mmCIF file of C-alpha atoms and ligand atoms in Angstrom:
data_model
loop_
_atom_site.group_PDB
_atom_site.id
_atom_site.type_symbol
_atom_site.label_atom_id
_atom_site.label_comp_id
_atom_site.label_asym_id
_atom_site.label_seq_id
_atom_site.Cartn_x
_atom_site.Cartn_y
_atom_site.Cartn_z
ATOM 1 C CA UNK N 1 115.454 107.583 107.083
ATOM 2 C CA UNK N 2 117.328 107.164 110.761
ATOM 3 C CA UNK N 3 115.916 104.712 113.381
ATOM 4 C CA UNK N 4 115.635 107.099 116.477
ATOM 5 C CA UNK N 5 113.376 105.099 118.729
ATOM 6 C CA UNK N 6 113.614 102.053 120.470
ATOM 7 C CA UNK N 7 111.151 100.173 122.543
ATOM 8 C CA UNK N 8 112.772 97.532 125.326
ATOM 9 C CA UNK N 9 109.788 95.006 126.511
ATOM 10 C CA UNK N 10 110.551 93.678 130.122
ATOM 11 C CA UNK N 11 107.138 93.079 131.535
ATOM 12 C CA UNK N 12 107.489 88.859 131.344
ATOM 13 C CA UNK N 13 107.649 86.511 133.979
ATOM 14 C CA UNK N 14 110.777 84.887 133.290
ATOM 15 C CA UNK N 15 109.265 81.638 134.427
ATOM 16 C CA UNK N 16 112.555 79.918 133.670
ATOM 17 C CA UNK N 17 114.653 82.013 136.010
ATOM 18 C CA UNK N 18 112.292 80.998 138.911
ATOM 19 C CA UNK N 19 112.546 81.493 141.537
ATOM 20 C CA UNK N 20 114.826 84.725 141.579
ATOM 21 C CA UNK N 21 112.496 86.066 138.957
ATOM 22 C CA UNK N 22 109.611 86.409 141.490
ATOM 23 C CA UNK N 23 111.717 89.232 143.301
ATOM 24 C CA UNK N 24 113.986 90.556 140.539
ATOM 25 C CA UNK N 25 113.120 91.040 137.568
ATOM 26 C CA UNK N 26 115.255 88.927 135.127
ATOM 27 C CA UNK N 27 116.066 92.067 133.092
ATOM 28 C CA UNK N 28 117.868 93.233 136.427
ATOM 29 C CA UNK N 29 120.118 90.286 136.400
ATOM 30 C CA UNK N 30 123.775 91.373 136.539
ATOM 31 C CA UNK N 31 126.612 90.653 134.186
ATOM 32 C CA UNK N 32 129.316 91.350 136.255
ATOM 33 C CA UNK N 33 127.936 94.836 137.838
ATOM 34 C CA UNK N 34 125.505 96.267 135.656
ATOM 35 C CA UNK N 35 121.904 94.986 135.228
ATOM 36 C CA UNK N 36 121.894 93.018 131.545
ATOM 37 C CA UNK N 37 119.081 96.042 130.579
ATOM 38 C CA UNK N 38 121.596 98.535 131.293
ATOM 39 C CA UNK N 39 123.740 96.746 128.322
ATOM 40 C CA UNK N 40 120.541 97.261 126.006
ATOM 41 C CA UNK N 41 119.956 101.158 126.791
ATOM 42 C CA UNK N 42 123.930 101.446 125.951
ATOM 43 C CA UNK N 43 123.462 99.525 122.204
ATOM 44 C CA UNK N 44 120.718 101.766 121.505
ATOM 45 C CA UNK N 45 122.602 104.573 122.506
ATOM 46 C CA UNK N 46 125.593 104.011 120.800
ATOM 47 C CA UNK N 47 123.236 103.098 117.663
ATOM 48 C CA UNK N 48 122.223 106.797 117.516
ATOM 49 C CA UNK N 49 118.659 106.544 119.580
ATOM 50 C CA UNK N 50 117.811 109.181 121.531
ATOM 51 C CA UNK N 51 113.760 107.856 123.264
ATOM 52 C CA UNK N 52 113.385 104.534 124.707
ATOM 53 C CA UNK N 53 110.346 102.889 125.982
ATOM 54 C CA UNK N 54 110.929 100.416 128.503
ATOM 55 C CA UNK N 55 108.243 98.401 128.999
ATOM 56 C CA UNK N 56 107.631 96.929 132.738
ATOM 57 C CA UNK N 57 104.947 95.657 135.368
ATOM 58 C CA UNK N 58 104.435 95.515 138.867
ATOM 59 C CA UNK N 59 107.257 94.488 140.827
ATOM 60 C CA UNK N 60 109.434 95.475 138.201
ATOM 61 C CA UNK N 61 110.330 99.404 139.751
ATOM 62 C CA UNK N 62 113.731 98.672 140.328
ATOM 63 C CA UNK N 63 114.304 99.014 136.504
ATOM 64 C CA UNK N 64 112.895 102.669 136.699
ATOM 65 C CA UNK N 65 115.110 103.278 140.001
ATOM 66 C CA UNK N 66 118.545 101.838 138.587
ATOM 67 C CA UNK N 67 117.857 104.637 135.700
ATOM 68 C CA UNK N 68 117.070 107.433 137.760
ATOM 69 C CA UNK N 69 119.235 110.078 140.118
ATOM 70 C CA UNK N 70 120.305 108.737 143.609
ATOM 71 C CA UNK N 71 120.032 111.673 146.055
ATOM 72 C CA UNK N 72 121.364 109.112 148.765
ATOM 73 C CA UNK N 73 124.303 108.044 147.185
ATOM 74 C CA UNK N 74 125.103 111.143 145.163
ATOM 75 C CA UNK N 75 125.229 113.053 148.695
ATOM 76 C CA UNK N 76 126.971 109.922 150.682
ATOM 77 C CA UNK N 77 129.690 109.826 146.901
ATOM 78 C CA UNK N 78 129.916 113.748 147.263
ATOM 79 C CA UNK N 79 131.007 113.657 151.152
ATOM 80 C CA UNK N 80 133.489 111.422 150.162
ATOM 81 C CA UNK N 81 134.831 112.758 147.095
ATOM 82 C CA UNK N 82 134.402 109.864 145.149
ATOM 83 C CA UNK N 83 134.268 112.022 142.314
ATOM 84 C CA UNK N 84 134.730 108.940 139.583
ATOM 85 C CA UNK N 85 131.708 106.751 141.134
ATOM 86 C CA UNK N 86 129.504 110.059 141.070
ATOM 87 C CA UNK N 87 130.301 110.036 137.313
ATOM 88 C CA UNK N 88 129.349 106.682 136.669
ATOM 89 C CA UNK N 89 126.024 106.691 138.202
ATOM 90 C CA UNK N 90 125.160 109.980 136.620
ATOM 91 C CA UNK N 91 126.334 108.131 133.377
ATOM 92 C CA UNK N 92 123.926 105.348 133.816
ATOM 93 C CA UNK N 93 121.257 108.025 134.179
ATOM 94 C CA UNK N 94 121.749 109.955 131.606
ATOM 95 C CA UNK N 95 122.808 107.724 128.559
ATOM 96 C CA UNK N 96 119.283 108.023 127.039
ATOM 97 C CA UNK N 97 115.696 109.449 127.295
ATOM 98 C CA UNK N 98 114.019 106.791 128.911
ATOM 99 C CA UNK N 99 110.175 106.687 129.725
ATOM 100 C CA UNK N 100 108.698 103.759 130.912
ATOM 101 C CA UNK N 101 104.811 101.928 130.563
ATOM 102 C CA UNK N 102 103.161 99.177 131.803
ATOM 103 C CA UNK N 103 102.025 96.164 130.713
ATOM 104 C CA UNK N 104 99.053 95.137 133.244
ATOM 105 C CA UNK N 105 99.292 91.501 132.131
ATOM 106 C CA UNK N 106 102.059 89.241 130.853
ATOM 107 C CA UNK N 107 100.360 88.011 127.712
ATOM 108 C CA UNK N 108 102.860 87.910 125.472
ATOM 109 C CA UNK N 109 105.408 90.188 123.061
ATOM 110 C CA UNK N 110 103.254 90.874 120.865
ATOM 111 C CA UNK N 111 100.736 92.333 123.669
ATOM 112 C CA UNK N 112 103.802 94.175 125.173
ATOM 113 C CA UNK N 113 104.615 95.778 122.513
ATOM 114 C CA UNK N 114 101.007 96.883 121.462
ATOM 115 C CA UNK N 115 101.640 99.160 124.718
ATOM 116 C CA UNK N 116 104.121 101.099 122.629
ATOM 117 C CA UNK N 117 102.207 102.720 120.213
ATOM 118 C CA UNK N 118 101.774 106.211 120.985
ATOM 119 C CA UNK N 119 105.022 106.547 122.168
ATOM 120 C CA UNK N 120 106.033 104.990 118.463
ATOM 121 C CA UNK N 121 103.732 107.072 116.269
ATOM 122 C CA UNK N 122 104.135 106.936 112.891
ATOM 123 C CA UNK N 123 107.825 105.911 113.032
ATOM 124 C CA UNK N 124 109.840 103.200 112.420
ATOM 125 C CA UNK N 125 111.283 102.103 115.550
ATOM 126 C CA UNK N 126 113.693 99.391 117.039
ATOM 127 C CA UNK N 127 112.635 96.431 119.600
ATOM 128 C CA UNK N 128 115.386 94.817 122.115
ATOM 129 C CA UNK N 129 114.347 91.783 123.588
ATOM 130 C CA UNK N 130 114.867 92.497 127.476
ATOM 131 C CA UNK N 131 116.392 89.618 128.208
ATOM 132 C CA UNK N 132 118.764 89.065 125.111
ATOM 133 C CA UNK N 133 121.539 90.581 125.335
ATOM 134 C CA UNK N 134 124.780 90.788 122.254
ATOM 135 C CA UNK N 135 127.759 92.084 123.034
ATOM 136 C CA UNK N 136 129.674 92.856 119.550
ATOM 137 C CA UNK N 137 132.261 94.785 117.805
ATOM 138 C CA UNK N 138 129.391 97.226 116.175
ATOM 139 C CA UNK N 139 126.246 97.459 118.188
ATOM 140 C CA UNK N 140 123.984 95.103 116.764
ATOM 141 C CA UNK N 141 120.863 97.472 116.477
ATOM 142 C CA UNK N 142 123.182 99.482 114.688
ATOM 143 C CA UNK N 143 124.297 96.685 111.998
ATOM 144 C CA UNK N 144 120.160 96.333 111.831
ATOM 145 C CA UNK N 145 119.887 99.999 110.985
ATOM 146 C CA UNK N 146 122.534 99.748 108.486
ATOM 147 C CA UNK N 147 119.997 97.195 106.720
ATOM 148 C CA UNK N 148 116.794 98.850 107.417
ATOM 149 C CA UNK N 149 118.302 102.474 105.735
ATOM 150 C CA UNK N 150 119.487 100.030 102.482
ATOM 151 C CA UNK N 151 116.365 98.341 101.844
ATOM 152 C CA UNK N 152 113.728 100.362 103.844
ATOM 153 C CA UNK N 153 111.988 97.648 105.329
ATOM 154 C CA UNK N 154 111.608 96.308 108.838
ATOM 155 C CA UNK N 155 114.828 94.219 109.908
ATOM 156 C CA UNK N 156 115.214 90.907 111.874
ATOM 157 C CA UNK N 157 118.383 89.869 113.789
ATOM 158 C CA UNK N 158 119.041 86.339 113.280
ATOM 159 C CA UNK N 159 121.372 83.002 114.047
ATOM 160 C CA UNK N 160 121.018 79.611 112.331
ATOM 161 C CA UNK N 161 120.007 77.750 115.481
ATOM 162 C CA UNK N 162 120.735 73.472 115.898
ATOM 163 C CA UNK N 163 118.265 71.932 113.717
ATOM 164 C CA UNK N 164 117.413 69.567 116.827
ATOM 165 C CA UNK N 165 116.255 72.873 118.421
ATOM 166 C CA UNK N 166 114.093 74.781 115.880
ATOM 167 C CA UNK N 167 111.017 73.929 117.407
ATOM 168 C CA UNK N 168 111.552 75.656 120.318
ATOM 169 C CA UNK N 169 112.188 78.861 118.366
ATOM 170 C CA UNK N 170 110.783 80.848 115.579
ATOM 171 C CA UNK N 171 111.495 79.880 111.802
ATOM 172 C CA UNK N 172 112.257 81.941 109.037
ATOM 173 C CA UNK N 173 111.477 81.390 105.106
ATOM 174 C CA UNK N 174 114.142 83.686 103.165
ATOM 175 C CA UNK N 175 116.104 84.134 100.174
ATOM 176 C CA UNK N 176 119.577 85.560 100.601
ATOM 177 C CA UNK N 177 120.009 88.890 99.332
ATOM 178 C CA UNK N 178 123.659 89.581 99.820
ATOM 179 C CA UNK N 179 126.073 87.698 102.169
ATOM 180 C CA UNK N 180 124.434 87.364 105.977
ATOM 181 C CA UNK N 181 121.183 89.330 104.577
ATOM 182 C CA UNK N 182 117.896 87.763 103.678
ATOM 183 C CA UNK N 183 114.395 88.781 102.161
ATOM 184 C CA UNK N 184 112.141 87.169 104.533
ATOM 185 C CA UNK N 185 108.762 86.108 103.045
ATOM 186 C CA UNK N 186 107.008 84.490 105.948
ATOM 187 C CA UNK N 187 107.718 82.874 109.298
ATOM 188 C CA UNK N 188 106.232 80.366 112.331
ATOM 189 C CA UNK N 189 106.371 80.754 115.801
ATOM 190 C CA UNK N 190 107.315 77.225 117.516
ATOM 191 C CA UNK N 191 107.155 75.073 114.289
ATOM 192 C CA UNK N 192 105.344 71.829 116.048
ATOM 193 C CA UNK N 193 107.319 69.252 114.145
ATOM 194 C CA UNK N 194 110.935 69.980 112.471
ATOM 195 C CA UNK N 195 109.461 69.348 109.141
ATOM 196 C CA UNK N 196 107.064 72.168 109.334
ATOM 197 C CA UNK N 197 109.774 74.960 110.004
ATOM 198 C CA UNK N 198 111.233 77.203 107.025
ATOM 199 C CA UNK N 199 114.207 76.903 107.649
ATOM 200 C CA UNK N 200 116.693 76.851 111.359
ATOM 201 C CA UNK N 201 117.499 81.236 110.794
ATOM 202 C CA UNK N 202 115.694 81.972 113.823
ATOM 203 C CA UNK N 203 115.011 85.660 115.403
ATOM 204 C CA UNK N 204 117.436 86.325 118.715
ATOM 205 C CA UNK N 205 116.225 89.419 120.131
ATOM 206 C CA UNK N 206 116.695 92.289 117.848
ATOM 207 C CA UNK N 207 113.746 93.448 115.196
ATOM 208 C CA UNK N 208 113.433 96.831 113.458
ATOM 209 C CA UNK N 209 109.403 97.208 112.559
ATOM 210 C CA UNK N 210 107.382 99.995 110.776
ATOM 211 C CA UNK N 211 104.694 101.195 112.813
ATOM 212 C CA UNK N 212 102.328 99.396 110.563
ATOM 213 C CA UNK N 213 103.329 96.268 112.872
ATOM 214 C CA UNK N 214 100.378 98.144 115.605
ATOM 215 C CA UNK N 215 97.653 97.593 113.213
ATOM 216 C CA UNK N 216 98.805 94.199 112.138
ATOM 217 C CA UNK N 217 98.956 93.253 115.978
ATOM 218 C CA UNK N 218 95.360 94.414 117.000
ATOM 219 C CA UNK N 219 94.366 91.817 114.871
ATOM 220 C CA UNK N 220 96.766 89.086 116.161
ATOM 221 C CA UNK N 221 94.917 86.244 118.202
ATOM 222 C CA UNK N 222 96.519 84.381 120.894
ATOM 223 C CA UNK N 223 99.009 82.133 119.506
ATOM 224 C CA UNK N 224 101.658 79.939 121.050
ATOM 225 C CA UNK N 225 101.165 79.763 124.683
ATOM 226 C CA UNK N 226 98.168 81.300 124.440
ATOM 227 C CA UNK N 227 100.078 84.757 124.136
ATOM 228 C CA UNK N 228 99.836 87.413 121.772
ATOM 229 C CA UNK N 229 103.044 86.153 119.603
ATOM 230 C CA UNK N 230 105.005 89.374 117.785
ATOM 231 C CA UNK N 231 106.288 86.725 115.249
ATOM 232 C CA UNK N 232 102.679 85.728 114.355
ATOM 233 C CA UNK N 233 102.440 89.623 113.094
ATOM 234 C CA UNK N 234 105.836 89.684 111.826
ATOM 235 C CA UNK N 235 104.209 87.017 109.710
ATOM 236 C CA UNK N 236 101.798 88.839 108.156
ATOM 237 C CA UNK N 237 104.227 91.821 107.578
ATOM 238 C CA UNK N 238 106.787 89.275 105.935
ATOM 239 C CA UNK N 239 104.161 88.232 103.573
ATOM 240 C CA UNK N 240 102.343 91.880 102.759
ATOM 241 C CA UNK N 241 104.927 93.918 102.535
ATOM 242 C CA UNK N 242 108.189 91.884 102.981
ATOM 243 C CA UNK N 243 110.815 92.048 105.901
ATOM 244 C CA UNK N 244 114.780 91.617 106.027
ATOM 245 C CA UNK N 245 117.241 89.814 108.047
ATOM 246 C CA UNK N 246 120.585 90.056 108.952
ATOM 247 C CA UNK N 247 123.244 87.271 110.256
ATOM 248 C CA UNK N 248 124.412 89.718 112.919
ATOM 249 C CA UNK N 249 127.879 89.407 114.138
ATOM 250 C CA UNK N 250 128.014 89.266 118.068
ATOM 251 C CA UNK N 251 127.793 86.804 120.912
ATOM 252 C CA UNK N 252 124.588 86.557 122.712
ATOM 253 C CA UNK N 253 123.456 85.796 125.885
ATOM 254 C CA UNK N 254 120.145 84.518 126.705
ATOM 255 C CA UNK N 255 119.649 86.371 130.682
ATOM 256 C CA UNK N 256 116.157 84.570 130.710
ATOM 257 C CA UNK N 257 117.970 80.890 131.211
ATOM 258 C CA UNK N 258 120.477 79.754 134.137
ATOM 259 C CA UNK N 259 122.761 78.932 131.660
ATOM 260 C CA UNK N 260 122.606 81.960 129.607
ATOM 261 C CA UNK N 261 123.136 83.932 132.829
ATOM 262 C CA UNK N 262 126.136 81.547 134.070
ATOM 263 C CA UNK N 263 127.802 82.016 130.422
ATOM 264 C CA UNK N 264 127.617 85.618 130.262
ATOM 265 C CA UNK N 265 129.251 86.364 133.825
ATOM 266 C CA UNK N 266 131.954 83.895 133.050
ATOM 267 C CA UNK N 267 133.403 85.460 129.383
ATOM 268 C CA UNK N 268 131.934 88.813 130.467
ATOM 269 C CA UNK N 269 133.830 88.073 133.572
ATOM 270 C CA UNK N 270 137.123 87.411 132.090
ATOM 271 C CA UNK N 271 137.215 90.303 130.013
ATOM 272 C CA UNK N 272 136.330 92.885 132.796
ATOM 273 C CA UNK N 273 138.788 95.309 133.313
ATOM 274 C CA UNK N 274 138.693 95.450 137.429
ATOM 275 C CA UNK N 275 138.789 91.713 137.833
ATOM 276 C CA UNK N 276 139.516 90.023 134.567
ATOM 277 C CA UNK N 277 143.198 88.974 135.379
ATOM 278 C CA UNK N 278 142.136 88.047 139.297
ATOM 279 C CA UNK N 279 139.212 86.030 138.052
ATOM 280 C CA UNK N 280 140.858 84.178 135.138
ATOM 281 C CA UNK N 281 143.652 83.061 137.876
ATOM 282 C CA UNK N 282 140.712 81.931 139.802
ATOM 283 C CA UNK N 283 139.218 79.993 136.726
ATOM 284 C CA UNK N 284 142.425 78.572 135.772
ATOM 285 C CA UNK N 285 142.870 76.874 139.242
ATOM 286 C CA UNK N 286 138.892 76.018 139.548
ATOM 287 C CA UNK N 287 139.497 74.077 136.266
ATOM 288 C CA UNK N 288 141.639 71.680 137.742
ATOM 289 C CA UNK N 289 139.261 70.639 140.206
ATOM 290 C CA UNK N 290 136.493 69.542 137.233
HETATM 291 P P1 UTP O 301 110.089 85.573 126.907
HETATM 292 O O1 UTP O 301 109.433 84.761 125.826
HETATM 293 O O2 UTP O 301 111.406 85.019 126.977
HETATM 294 O O3 UTP O 301 109.739 86.499 128.592
HETATM 295 O O4 UTP O 301 110.199 87.378 126.200
HETATM 296 P P2 UTP O 301 109.089 85.582 129.537
HETATM 297 O O5 UTP O 301 107.885 85.423 129.037
HETATM 298 O O6 UTP O 301 109.403 86.161 130.600
HETATM 299 O O7 UTP O 301 109.957 84.356 129.693
HETATM 300 P P3 UTP O 301 109.483 82.976 130.080
HETATM 301 O O8 UTP O 301 109.449 81.678 129.326
HETATM 302 O O9 UTP O 301 108.804 83.079 131.424
HETATM 303 O O10 UTP O 301 110.729 82.322 131.111
HETATM 304 C C1 UTP O 301 111.302 88.017 125.569
HETATM 305 C C2 UTP O 301 111.126 89.479 126.045
HETATM 306 O O11 UTP O 301 109.935 90.098 126.163
HETATM 307 C C3 UTP O 301 109.565 90.117 127.415
HETATM 308 C C4 UTP O 301 109.954 89.404 128.443
HETATM 309 O O12 UTP O 301 110.223 90.348 129.592
HETATM 310 C C5 UTP O 301 111.768 89.493 127.889
HETATM 311 O O13 UTP O 301 112.357 90.535 128.239
HETATM 312 N N1 UTP O 301 108.187 90.329 127.587
HETATM 313 C C6 UTP O 301 107.436 88.766 127.459
HETATM 314 C C7 UTP O 301 107.432 91.132 127.887
HETATM 315 O O14 UTP O 301 107.347 92.227 128.019
HETATM 316 N N2 UTP O 301 105.601 90.795 127.990
HETATM 317 C C8 UTP O 301 105.204 89.428 127.908
HETATM 318 O O15 UTP O 301 104.521 89.139 127.795
HETATM 319 C C9 UTP O 301 105.870 88.485 127.807
#
């Protein structure tokens, strides 16, 4: 079975990015010249996914605008004969078949995913967290799809996190199945103490889930932070049916944090075809002043 649907939850308040997130969704913060969410849609599309549901919220209408055609720009660019720019705008809008739904209250990632039930139906589906950008040679969603196709179970994209930070992440109970691939039998969201953590492997931004997760989510009470946690539902799934985890290849940027946003723009800015060389020159001079 191939994964054909993806859900991008992008309805969170983004309090770590205040004050900008009050008016600009963190999922719309740019890396060079494209918003974070554009990288996610491209990643899903590059993994062969055709239908994408973005979960938004009031005040986040600019996400929909970004993936729409723009009559104003198209008219102006046509008049000026700027066919390359025209093509660029069309490419963005035509990358995938995207639909939108609102989460009316930010009650947690699990609550947001529940909004995708009608869109997903009985299919297994991918989730790309709206503020987690992962740049890799093979799209990380595709890496997860390969594990899914081999084992037929839900798959979590994981990375080891520093042990001193483990209480800020979720922690997975795992047994290695093959190099970098694990069987998951339990997990916990934000363990209270380091001793309560199963391991320092944590889910970072990508999962593939069976539709069964919706029944579990319906019965999931609010957990850490008073929110309905997707991790709590995945813990039940892991215990009842099992899940897999993949230590994926790729560099992750947490666009929901100020440091992650800055890091993304420095590293990807240096790689940019358009401005990379000039930016590198600037940085080399600038570090001398530090
Ligand atoms: P986060 O936990 O990083 O988002 O969720 P947050 O709650 O916005 O962050 P802070 O702590 O206030 O800064 C990961 C992804 O899930 C979405 C977010 O938009 C983000 O892309 N999310 C989170 C929802 O869609 N709904 C929610 O209720 C919570």
